[in-house]
XYZ file of C-alpha atoms in Angstrom:
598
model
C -3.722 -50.669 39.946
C -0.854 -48.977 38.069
C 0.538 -52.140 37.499
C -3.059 -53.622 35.724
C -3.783 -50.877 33.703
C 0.396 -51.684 32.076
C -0.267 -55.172 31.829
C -3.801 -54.847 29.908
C -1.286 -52.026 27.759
C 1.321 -54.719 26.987
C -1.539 -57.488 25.941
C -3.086 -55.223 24.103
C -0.077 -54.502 21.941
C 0.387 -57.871 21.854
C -2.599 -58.476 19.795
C -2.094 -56.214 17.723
C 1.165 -57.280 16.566
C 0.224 -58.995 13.455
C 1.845 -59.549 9.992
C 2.494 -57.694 7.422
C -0.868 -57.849 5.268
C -0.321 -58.770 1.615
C -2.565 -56.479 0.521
C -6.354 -55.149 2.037
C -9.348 -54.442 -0.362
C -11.014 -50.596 0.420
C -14.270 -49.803 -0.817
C -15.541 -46.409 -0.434
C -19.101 -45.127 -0.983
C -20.335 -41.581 0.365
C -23.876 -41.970 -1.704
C -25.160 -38.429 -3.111
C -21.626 -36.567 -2.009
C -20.283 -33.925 -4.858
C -17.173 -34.523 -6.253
C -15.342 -31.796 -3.760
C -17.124 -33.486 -0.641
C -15.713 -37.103 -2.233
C -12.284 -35.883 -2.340
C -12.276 -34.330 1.150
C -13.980 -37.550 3.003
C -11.200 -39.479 0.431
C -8.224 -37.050 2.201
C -9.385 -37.456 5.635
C -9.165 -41.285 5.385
C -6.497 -42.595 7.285
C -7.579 -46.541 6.264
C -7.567 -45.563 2.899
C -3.766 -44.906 2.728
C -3.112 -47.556 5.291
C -5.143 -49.970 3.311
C -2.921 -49.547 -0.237
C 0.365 -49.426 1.828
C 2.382 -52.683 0.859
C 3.994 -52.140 4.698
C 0.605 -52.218 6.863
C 0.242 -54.790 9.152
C -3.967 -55.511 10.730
C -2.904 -53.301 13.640
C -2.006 -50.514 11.358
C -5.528 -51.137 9.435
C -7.438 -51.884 12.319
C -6.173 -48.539 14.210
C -6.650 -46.108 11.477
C -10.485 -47.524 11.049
C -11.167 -46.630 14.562
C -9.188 -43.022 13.881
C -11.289 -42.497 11.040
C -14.763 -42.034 12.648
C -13.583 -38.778 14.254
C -11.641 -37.503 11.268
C -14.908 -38.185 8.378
C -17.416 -36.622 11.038
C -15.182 -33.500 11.145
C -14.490 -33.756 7.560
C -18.368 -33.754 7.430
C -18.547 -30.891 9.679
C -15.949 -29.191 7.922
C -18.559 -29.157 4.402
C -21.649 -28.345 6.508
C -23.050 -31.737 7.202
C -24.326 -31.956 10.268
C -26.460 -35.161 10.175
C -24.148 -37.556 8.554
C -23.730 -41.138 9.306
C -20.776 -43.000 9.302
C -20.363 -46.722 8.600
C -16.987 -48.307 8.945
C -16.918 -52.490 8.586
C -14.049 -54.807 8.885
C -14.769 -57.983 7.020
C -18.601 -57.571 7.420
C -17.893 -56.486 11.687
C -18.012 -53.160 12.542
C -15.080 -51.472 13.307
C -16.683 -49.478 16.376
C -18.131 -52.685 17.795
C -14.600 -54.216 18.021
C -13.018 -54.509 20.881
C -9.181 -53.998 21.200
C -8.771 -57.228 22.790
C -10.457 -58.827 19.621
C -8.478 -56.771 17.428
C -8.373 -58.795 14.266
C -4.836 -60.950 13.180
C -5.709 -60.845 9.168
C -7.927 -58.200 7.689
C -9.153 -58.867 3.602
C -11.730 -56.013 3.161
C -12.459 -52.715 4.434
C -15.773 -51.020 4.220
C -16.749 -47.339 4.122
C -19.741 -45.666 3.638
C -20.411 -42.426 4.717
C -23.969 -40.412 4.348
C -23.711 -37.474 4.224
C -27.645 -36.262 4.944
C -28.286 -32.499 3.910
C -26.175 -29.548 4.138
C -26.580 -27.003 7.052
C -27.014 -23.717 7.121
C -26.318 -21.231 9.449
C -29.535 -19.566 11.129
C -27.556 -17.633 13.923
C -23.939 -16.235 13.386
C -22.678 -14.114 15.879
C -18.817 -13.457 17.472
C -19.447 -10.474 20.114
C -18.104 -8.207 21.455
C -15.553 -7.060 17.987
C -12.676 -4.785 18.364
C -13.453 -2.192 16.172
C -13.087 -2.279 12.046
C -12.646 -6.078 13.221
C -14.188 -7.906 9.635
C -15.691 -11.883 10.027
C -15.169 -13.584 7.801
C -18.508 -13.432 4.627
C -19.060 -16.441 4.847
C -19.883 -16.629 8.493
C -23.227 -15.316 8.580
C -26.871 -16.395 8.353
C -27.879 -18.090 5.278
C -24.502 -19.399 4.472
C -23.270 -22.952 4.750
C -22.539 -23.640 8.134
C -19.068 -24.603 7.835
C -17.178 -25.396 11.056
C -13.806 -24.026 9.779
C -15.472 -21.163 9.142
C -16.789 -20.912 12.695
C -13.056 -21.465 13.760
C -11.959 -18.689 11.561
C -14.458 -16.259 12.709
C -13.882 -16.931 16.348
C -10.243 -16.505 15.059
C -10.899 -12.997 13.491
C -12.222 -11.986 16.520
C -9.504 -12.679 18.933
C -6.981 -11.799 16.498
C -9.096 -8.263 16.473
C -8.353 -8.090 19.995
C -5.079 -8.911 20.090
C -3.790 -6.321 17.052
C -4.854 -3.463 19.772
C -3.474 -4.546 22.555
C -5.438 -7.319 24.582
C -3.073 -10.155 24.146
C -5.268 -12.482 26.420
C -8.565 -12.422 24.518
C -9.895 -15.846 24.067
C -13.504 -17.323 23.875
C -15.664 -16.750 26.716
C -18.723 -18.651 25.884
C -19.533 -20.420 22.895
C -22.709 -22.142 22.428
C -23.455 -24.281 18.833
C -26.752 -25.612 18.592
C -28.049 -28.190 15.403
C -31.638 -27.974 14.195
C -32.128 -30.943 12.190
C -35.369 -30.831 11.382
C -35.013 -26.759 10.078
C -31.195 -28.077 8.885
C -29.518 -25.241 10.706
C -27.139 -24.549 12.625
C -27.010 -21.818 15.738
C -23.801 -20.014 16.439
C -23.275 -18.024 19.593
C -19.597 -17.060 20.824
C -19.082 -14.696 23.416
C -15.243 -13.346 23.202
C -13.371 -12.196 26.893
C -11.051 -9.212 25.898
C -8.948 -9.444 28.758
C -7.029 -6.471 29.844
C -5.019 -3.877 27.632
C -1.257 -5.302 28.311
C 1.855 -3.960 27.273
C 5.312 -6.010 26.754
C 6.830 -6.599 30.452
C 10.534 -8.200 30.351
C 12.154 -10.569 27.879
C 13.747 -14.132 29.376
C 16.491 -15.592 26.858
C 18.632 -19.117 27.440
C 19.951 -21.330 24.865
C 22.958 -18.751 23.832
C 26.467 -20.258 24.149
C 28.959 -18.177 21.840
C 26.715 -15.082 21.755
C 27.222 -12.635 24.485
C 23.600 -12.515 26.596
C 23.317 -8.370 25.923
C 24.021 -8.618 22.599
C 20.831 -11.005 22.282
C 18.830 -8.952 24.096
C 20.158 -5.750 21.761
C 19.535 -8.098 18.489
C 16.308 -8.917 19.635
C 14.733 -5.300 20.548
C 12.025 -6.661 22.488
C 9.882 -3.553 22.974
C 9.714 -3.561 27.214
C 7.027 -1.037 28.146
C 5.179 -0.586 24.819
C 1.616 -1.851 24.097
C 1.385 -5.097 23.114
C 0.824 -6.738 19.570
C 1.590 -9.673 17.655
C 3.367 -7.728 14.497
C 6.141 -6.643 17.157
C 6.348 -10.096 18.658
C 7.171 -11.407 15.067
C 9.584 -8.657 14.252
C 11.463 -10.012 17.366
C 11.592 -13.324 15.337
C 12.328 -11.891 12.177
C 15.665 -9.658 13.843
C 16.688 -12.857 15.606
C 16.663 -15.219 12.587
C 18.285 -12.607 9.534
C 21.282 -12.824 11.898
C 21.812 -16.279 10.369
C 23.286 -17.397 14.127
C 20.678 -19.721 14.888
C 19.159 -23.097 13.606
C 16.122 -22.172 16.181
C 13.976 -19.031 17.536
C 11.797 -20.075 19.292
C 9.642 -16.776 21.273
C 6.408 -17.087 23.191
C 4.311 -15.456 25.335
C 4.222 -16.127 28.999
C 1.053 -17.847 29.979
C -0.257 -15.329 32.547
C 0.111 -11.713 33.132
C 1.925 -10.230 35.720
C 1.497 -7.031 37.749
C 0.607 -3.527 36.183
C -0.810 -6.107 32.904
C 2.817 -6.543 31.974
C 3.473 -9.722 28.921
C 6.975 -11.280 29.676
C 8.621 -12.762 26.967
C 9.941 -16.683 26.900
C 12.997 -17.132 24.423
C 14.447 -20.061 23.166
C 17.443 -20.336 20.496
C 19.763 -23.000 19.537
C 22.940 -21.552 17.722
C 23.611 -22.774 14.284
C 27.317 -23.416 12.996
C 29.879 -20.519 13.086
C 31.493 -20.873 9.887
C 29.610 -21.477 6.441
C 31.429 -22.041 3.167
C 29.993 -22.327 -0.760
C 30.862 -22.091 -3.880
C 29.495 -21.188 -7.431
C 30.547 -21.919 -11.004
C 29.253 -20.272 -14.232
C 29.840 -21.369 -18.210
C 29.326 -19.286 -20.833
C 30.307 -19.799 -24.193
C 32.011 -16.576 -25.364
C 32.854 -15.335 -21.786
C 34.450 -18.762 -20.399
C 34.219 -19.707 -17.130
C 33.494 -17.917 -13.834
C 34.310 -19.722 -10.253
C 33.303 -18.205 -6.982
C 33.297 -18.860 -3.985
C 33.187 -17.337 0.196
C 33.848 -18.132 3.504
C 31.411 -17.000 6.343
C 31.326 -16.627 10.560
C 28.108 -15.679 11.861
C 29.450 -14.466 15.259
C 32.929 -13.695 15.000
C 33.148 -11.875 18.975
C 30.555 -12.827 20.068
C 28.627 -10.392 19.260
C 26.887 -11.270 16.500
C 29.378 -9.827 14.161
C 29.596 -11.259 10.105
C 32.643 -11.754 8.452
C 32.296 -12.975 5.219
C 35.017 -13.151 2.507
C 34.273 -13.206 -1.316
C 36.874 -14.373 -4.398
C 35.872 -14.846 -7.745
C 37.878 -15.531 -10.742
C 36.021 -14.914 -13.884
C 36.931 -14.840 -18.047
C 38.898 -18.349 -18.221
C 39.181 -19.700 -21.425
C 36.625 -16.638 -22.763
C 36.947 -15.667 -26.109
C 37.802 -12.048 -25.423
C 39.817 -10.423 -22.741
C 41.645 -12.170 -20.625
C 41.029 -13.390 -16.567
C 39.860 -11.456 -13.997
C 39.999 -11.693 -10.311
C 38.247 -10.459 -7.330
C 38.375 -10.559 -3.192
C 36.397 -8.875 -1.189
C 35.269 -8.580 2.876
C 32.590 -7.542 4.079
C 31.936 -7.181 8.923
C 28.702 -6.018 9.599
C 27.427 -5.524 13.119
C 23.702 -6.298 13.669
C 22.187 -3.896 16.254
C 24.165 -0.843 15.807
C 22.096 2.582 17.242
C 19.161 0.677 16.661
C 17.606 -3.160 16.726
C 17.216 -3.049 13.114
C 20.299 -1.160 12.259
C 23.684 -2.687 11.206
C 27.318 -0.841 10.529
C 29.607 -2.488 8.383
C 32.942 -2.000 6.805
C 33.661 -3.394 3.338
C 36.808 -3.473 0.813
C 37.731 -5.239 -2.261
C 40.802 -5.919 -4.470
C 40.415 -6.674 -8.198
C 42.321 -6.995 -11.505
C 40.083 -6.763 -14.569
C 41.442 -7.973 -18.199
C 38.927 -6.834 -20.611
C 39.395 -6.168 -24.853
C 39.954 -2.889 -24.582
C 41.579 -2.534 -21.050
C 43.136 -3.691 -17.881
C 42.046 -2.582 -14.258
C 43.588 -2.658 -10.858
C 41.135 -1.628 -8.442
C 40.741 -1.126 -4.789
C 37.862 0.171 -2.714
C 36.999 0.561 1.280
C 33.306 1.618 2.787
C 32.184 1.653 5.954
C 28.613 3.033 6.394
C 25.023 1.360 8.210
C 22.475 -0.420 6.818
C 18.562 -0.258 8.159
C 15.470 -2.791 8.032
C 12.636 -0.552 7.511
C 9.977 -3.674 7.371
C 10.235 -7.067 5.982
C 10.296 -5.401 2.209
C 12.183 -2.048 2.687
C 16.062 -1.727 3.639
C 18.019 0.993 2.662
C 21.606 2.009 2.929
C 24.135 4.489 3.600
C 28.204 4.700 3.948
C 31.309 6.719 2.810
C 34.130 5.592 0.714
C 37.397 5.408 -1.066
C 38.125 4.155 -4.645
C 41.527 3.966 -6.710
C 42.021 2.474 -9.809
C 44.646 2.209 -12.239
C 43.491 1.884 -16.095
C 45.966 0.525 -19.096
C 44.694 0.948 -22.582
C 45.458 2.144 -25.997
C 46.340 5.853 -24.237
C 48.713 4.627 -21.960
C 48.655 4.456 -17.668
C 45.655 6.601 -15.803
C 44.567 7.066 -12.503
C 41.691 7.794 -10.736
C 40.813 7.799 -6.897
C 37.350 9.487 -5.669
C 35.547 9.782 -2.200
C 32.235 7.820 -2.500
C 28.577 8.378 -0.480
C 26.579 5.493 -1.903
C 23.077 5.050 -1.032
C 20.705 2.601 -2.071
C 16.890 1.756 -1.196
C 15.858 -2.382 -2.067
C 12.396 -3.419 -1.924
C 11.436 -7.182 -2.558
C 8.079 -9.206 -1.693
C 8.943 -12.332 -3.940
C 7.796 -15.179 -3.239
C 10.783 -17.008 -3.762
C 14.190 -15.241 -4.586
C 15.781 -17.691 -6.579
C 13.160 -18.553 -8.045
C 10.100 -16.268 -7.984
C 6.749 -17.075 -9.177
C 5.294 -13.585 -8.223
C 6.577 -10.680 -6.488
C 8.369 -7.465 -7.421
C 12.407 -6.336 -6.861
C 13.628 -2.866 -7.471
C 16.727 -1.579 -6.469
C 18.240 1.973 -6.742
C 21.546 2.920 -6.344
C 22.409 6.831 -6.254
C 26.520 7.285 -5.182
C 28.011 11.378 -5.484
C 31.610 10.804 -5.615
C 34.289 13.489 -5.521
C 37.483 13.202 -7.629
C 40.695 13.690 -6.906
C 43.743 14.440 -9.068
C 42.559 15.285 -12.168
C 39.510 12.400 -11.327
C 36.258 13.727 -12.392
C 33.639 14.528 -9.688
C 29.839 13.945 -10.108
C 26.939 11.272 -9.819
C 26.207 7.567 -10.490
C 22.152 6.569 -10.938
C 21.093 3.110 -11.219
C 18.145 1.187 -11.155
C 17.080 -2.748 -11.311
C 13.510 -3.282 -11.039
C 11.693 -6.979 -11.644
C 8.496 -8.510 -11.808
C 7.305 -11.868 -11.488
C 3.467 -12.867 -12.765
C 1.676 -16.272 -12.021
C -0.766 -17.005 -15.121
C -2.385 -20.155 -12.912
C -2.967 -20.842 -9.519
C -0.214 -23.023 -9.114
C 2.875 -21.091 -10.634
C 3.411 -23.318 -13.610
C 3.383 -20.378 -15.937
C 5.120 -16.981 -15.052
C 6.033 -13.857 -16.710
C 9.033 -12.551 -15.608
C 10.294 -8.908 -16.722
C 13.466 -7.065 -15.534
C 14.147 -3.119 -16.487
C 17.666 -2.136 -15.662
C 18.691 1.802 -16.253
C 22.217 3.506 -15.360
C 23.327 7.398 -16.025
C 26.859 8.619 -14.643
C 26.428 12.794 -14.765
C 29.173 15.486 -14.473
C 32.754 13.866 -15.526
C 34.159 13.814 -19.131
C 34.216 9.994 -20.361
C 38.018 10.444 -20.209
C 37.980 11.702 -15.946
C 35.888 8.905 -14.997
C 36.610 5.501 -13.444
C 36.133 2.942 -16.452
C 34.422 0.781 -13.489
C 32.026 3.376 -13.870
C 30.382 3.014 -17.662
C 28.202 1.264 -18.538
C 28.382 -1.492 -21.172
C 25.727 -3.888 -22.925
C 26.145 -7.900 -23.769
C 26.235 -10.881 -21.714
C 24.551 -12.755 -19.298
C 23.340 -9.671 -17.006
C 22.437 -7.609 -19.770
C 21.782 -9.399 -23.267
C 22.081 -13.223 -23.594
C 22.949 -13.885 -27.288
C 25.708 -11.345 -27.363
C 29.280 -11.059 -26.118
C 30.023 -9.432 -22.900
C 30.439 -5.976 -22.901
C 30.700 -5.921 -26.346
C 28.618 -2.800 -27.178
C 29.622 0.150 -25.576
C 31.226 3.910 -27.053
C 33.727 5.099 -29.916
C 34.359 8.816 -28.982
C 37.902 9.148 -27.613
C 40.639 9.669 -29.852
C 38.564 10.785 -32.693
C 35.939 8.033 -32.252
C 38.696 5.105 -32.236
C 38.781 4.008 -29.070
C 36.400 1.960 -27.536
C 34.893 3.202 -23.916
C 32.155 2.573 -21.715
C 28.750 5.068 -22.217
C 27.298 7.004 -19.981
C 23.960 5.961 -20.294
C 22.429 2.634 -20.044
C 18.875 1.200 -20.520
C 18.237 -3.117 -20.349
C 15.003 -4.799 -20.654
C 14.387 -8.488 -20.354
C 11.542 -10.581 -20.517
C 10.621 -14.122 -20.115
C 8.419 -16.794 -20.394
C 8.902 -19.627 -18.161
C 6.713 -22.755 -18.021
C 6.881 -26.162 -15.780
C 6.944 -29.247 -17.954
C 7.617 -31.390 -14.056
C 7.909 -30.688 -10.936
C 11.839 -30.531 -11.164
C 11.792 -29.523 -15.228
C 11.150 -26.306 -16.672
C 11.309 -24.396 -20.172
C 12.174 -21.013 -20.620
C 11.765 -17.936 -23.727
C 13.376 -14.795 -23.340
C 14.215 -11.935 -25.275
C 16.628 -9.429 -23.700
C 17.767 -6.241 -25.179
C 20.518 -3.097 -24.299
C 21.380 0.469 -24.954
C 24.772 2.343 -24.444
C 24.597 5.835 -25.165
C 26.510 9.280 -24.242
C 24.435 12.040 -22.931
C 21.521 10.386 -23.649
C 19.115 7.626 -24.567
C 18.010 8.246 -28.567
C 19.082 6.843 -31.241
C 21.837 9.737 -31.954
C 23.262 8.875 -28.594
C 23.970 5.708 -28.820
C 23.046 2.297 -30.233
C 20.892 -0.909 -29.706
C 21.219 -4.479 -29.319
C 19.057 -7.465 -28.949
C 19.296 -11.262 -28.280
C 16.714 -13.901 -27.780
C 16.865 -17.904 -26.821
C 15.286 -20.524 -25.091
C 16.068 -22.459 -21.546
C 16.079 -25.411 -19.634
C 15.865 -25.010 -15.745
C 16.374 -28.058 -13.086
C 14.728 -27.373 -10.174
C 17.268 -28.486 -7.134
C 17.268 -27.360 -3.368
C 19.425 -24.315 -3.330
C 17.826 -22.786 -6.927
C 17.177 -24.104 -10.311
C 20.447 -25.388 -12.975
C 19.891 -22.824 -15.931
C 21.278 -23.981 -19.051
C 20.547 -20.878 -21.697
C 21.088 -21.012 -25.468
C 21.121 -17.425 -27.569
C 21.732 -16.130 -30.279
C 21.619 -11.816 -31.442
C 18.808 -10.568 -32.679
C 19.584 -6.896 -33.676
C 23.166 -4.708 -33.531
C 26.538 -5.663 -34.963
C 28.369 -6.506 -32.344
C 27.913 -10.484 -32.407
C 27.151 -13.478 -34.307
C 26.580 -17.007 -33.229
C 24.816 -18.775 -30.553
C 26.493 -18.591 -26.835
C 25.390 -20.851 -24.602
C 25.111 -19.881 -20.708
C 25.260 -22.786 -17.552
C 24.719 -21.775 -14.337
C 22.612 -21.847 -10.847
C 19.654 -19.713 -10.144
C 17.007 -18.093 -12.599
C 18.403 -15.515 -14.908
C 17.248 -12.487 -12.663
């Protein structure tokens, strides 16, 4: 028997092997249909697209005809038509009435028509029994057009209700729809099992090669013993895939319960590539050219440590200064005292050649970093920072003991690219000097915001506030690293970088950082294509001592427009500005790089 039922298989194909068709005529009529019903019976069409591609062959036709009886009755259903009819003909046959056997070798014209008949409504709506505060959805109820995705979405909604407190098995019970056509309703009954209150039983891992089996189930956190719900489920997802060591999580629940209404855990991963390395490049006009790049292990001991190294070299060919260099390192350890706490040690070497000085720098941290939810991370560490300034005084040195701290929260869409969102960022770091080194405080802030003006995030406002205040050392016992300057691509487009700062030491002849520092930015950024967008901006900065008036310090302004290339890892910006207010530029400076502005 097996053996007829694979020879009728292999004939079968066989007929339906045809040639490519030159091209099939489509006709589609759905009499008295809106223009929204048109469209979604047009969608659902899989002869429709098979039809107008040049590739099809009649088997290709002549299956999606037969496919398309189910998918226009429950595009039908979908609207709230309920006594449709559906009429599918190939060359004058219908498609239904075909046999497979006498599937056609050439096909010239495909009909559709599709009634729809009247629009249902719902007379009975009812999903029972509903954890509490559990909301349907408004349009689910009697009166409204009986939809039957929004049957699925209430029956959804209720399980879902279920679930959030604790009943991971709830599923439908009993579910009874019933048409009226004459009255042109519809009837909908679903009864909802709860199942029993569970809580999280044991979590089984495979897939890990390089990564030590503990350390998974440490990275993971899979709350054993505690109530079940789906938000913790997904934070097991979410610790598992920030690690950056896998190219797969894949975590479900185990089909049945076991004693005591325990949940067990199934966990799949695949484990991406150790090592990752990129790198960056940035033109500016007046600043010359910056060139960065890192190198990255995801799991260095196999336990999924980070490594990743940093080196930039910035200033060549700029106008002013002269080149400057960077490396830095950064281990952190995921699952340190906590799933969703990480320890990390960090240091970097430097050599800064600006106008008015040169820097050697070195600095080493080593503090922990913690996930509060998906938005929220904060951190925390200790440190030491040296630094050895040249300018017009001569040789000084300055080494402190840092505590930085710093609180991020970001819900963009899209962080290279944001559409909507916000980002704010505050930075507070104590510091105690030594030798002569100033002690005191560092306060900054970055905040952005991202605003779609359509549906479809061709238009956005974007706006960025930046703010910095350094309190308790003299301008002349503080790291330079630690004023704050104005111009440039972070801070003011259309002037030079760093170019407006303070003139206090030395009787007001000597050019320093302030310590005070307000930014704002905003822009206007529209898409022109799906890959080409225009930009306006207008960006402004204040340096001031002591304070943030006029008295204290001074302004300046610069404005320009953009072009942006959208490509997979973030938009090409190419940036033209030119100052607007102050006296510390002139000229247009042009900015090329990779990634939206901020």
């Amino acid at each position: 028997m097996r053996g007829c039922r694979l020879a009728v298989a292999v004939l079968a194909g066989a007929a339906f092997c045809g040639p490519v068709l030159a091209g099939t005529g489509f006709t589609l009529d759905v009499p008295g249909a809106g223009k929204d019903l048109r469209k979604a019976i047009e969608a659902a069409s899989l002869t429709r697209s098979a039809s107008a591609a040049e590739d099809s062959t009649a088997q290709d036709v002549f299956a999606a005809a037969r496919a398309d009886y189910a998918r226009l009755v429950g595009a039908l259903y979908d609207a709230g038509y309920y006594g449709g009819t559906i009429s599918i003909r190939i060359d004058g046959r219908e498609a239904a009435g075909i046999a497979p056997m006498d599937a056609p070798a050439q096909i010239a014209q495909v009909e559709i028509r599709v009634t729809p008949g009247p629009v249902f409504t719902f007379s009975k709506a009812v999903v029972a029994p509903l954890a509490k505060d559990t909301e349907l959805p408004a349009d689910f109820a009697a009166g409204k057009t009986a939809r039957s995705g929004v049957i699925a979405d209430a029956a959804q909604t209720g399980i879902s209700g279920w679930r959030e407190i604790g009943h991971a098995k709830a599923e439908i019970g009993r579910q009874q729809i019933t048409a009226d056509h004459r009255a042109e309703t519809l009837a909908a009954d679903i009864a909802l099992f709860t199942g029993p209150l569970t809580s999280f039983g044991t979590l089984h891992a495979q897939g890990n090669a390089r990564l030590r089996t503990k350390r998974l189930y440490e990275i993971a956190g899979f709350p054993s013993g505690k109530r079940f719900s789906p938000e913790a489920l997904e934070e097991v997802r979410d610790r598992l895939r920030r690690t950056g060591i896998f190219s797969s999580v894949t975590l479900s629940e185990a089909e049945h319960l076991r004693a005591g209404n325990l949940l067990d855990g199934e966990l799949t991963v695949i484990e991406a590539k150790t090592r990752r390395i990129g790198a960056g490049a940035e033109i500016a006009s007046n600043d010359g050219v910056t060139l960065s790049g890192y190198w990255l292990h995801r799991n260095l001991f196999g336990g999924g440590e980070r490594l990743r190294f940093d080196a930039e070299v910035a200033g060549i060919g700029g106008a002013t200064g002269g080149t400057d260099y960077s490396l830095a390192g950064r281990l952190d350890r995921p699952a340190t005292f906590s799933p969703d706490t990480s320890a990390f040690l960090a240091t970097e070497l430097s050599r800064s050649d600006e106008e008015d000085y040169t820097e050697q720098a070195f600095d080493i941290s080593f503090g922990l970093s913690h996930i509060f939810n998906p938005r929220l991370t904060g951190e925390a560490g200790i440190g030491y920072g040296w630094s050895r300034i040249t300018d017009a005084t001569g040789n000084s040195l300055y080494r402190t003991i840092d505590l930085p701290l710093s609180l991020t929260w970001d819900n963009r869409d899209d962080p290279a690219d944001a559409t909507r969102g916000y980002y704010g960022k505050a930075e507070l770091t104590p510091f105690l000097g030594l030798s002569g080194t100033g002690s005191g405080a560092r306060l900054t802030g970055d905040f952005r915001a991202y605003h779609a003006l359509d549906a479809g995030g061709r238009f956005v406002l974007a706006g960025r506030a930046q703010f910095g205040g350094l309190f308790g050392p003299d301008l002349d016992e503080a790291p330079r690293d630690d004023l704050f300057y104005s111009g440039g691509g972070g801070t003011v487009r259309g002037q030079p970088y760093q170019s407006l700062g303070v003139a206090v030491l030395q009787g007001g002849t000597l050019k320093t950082g302030g310590n005070r520092f307000l930014g704002v930015s905003g822009e206007i950024r529209a898409a022109i294509t799906a890959s080409i967008g225009v930009v306006a901006f207008y960006d402004a900065g204040f340096v001031g001592l002591d304070g943030f008036s006029d008295t204290d310090g001074d302004w300046q302004s610069g404005a320009g427009l953009g072009l942006r290339y959208k490509t997979p890892i973030g938009p090409i910006r190419l940036d033209i500005a030119g100052p607007v207010s102050g006296s510390t530029g002139s000229g247009a400076q042009i900015y090329l790089g990779i990634g939206q502005a901020f």
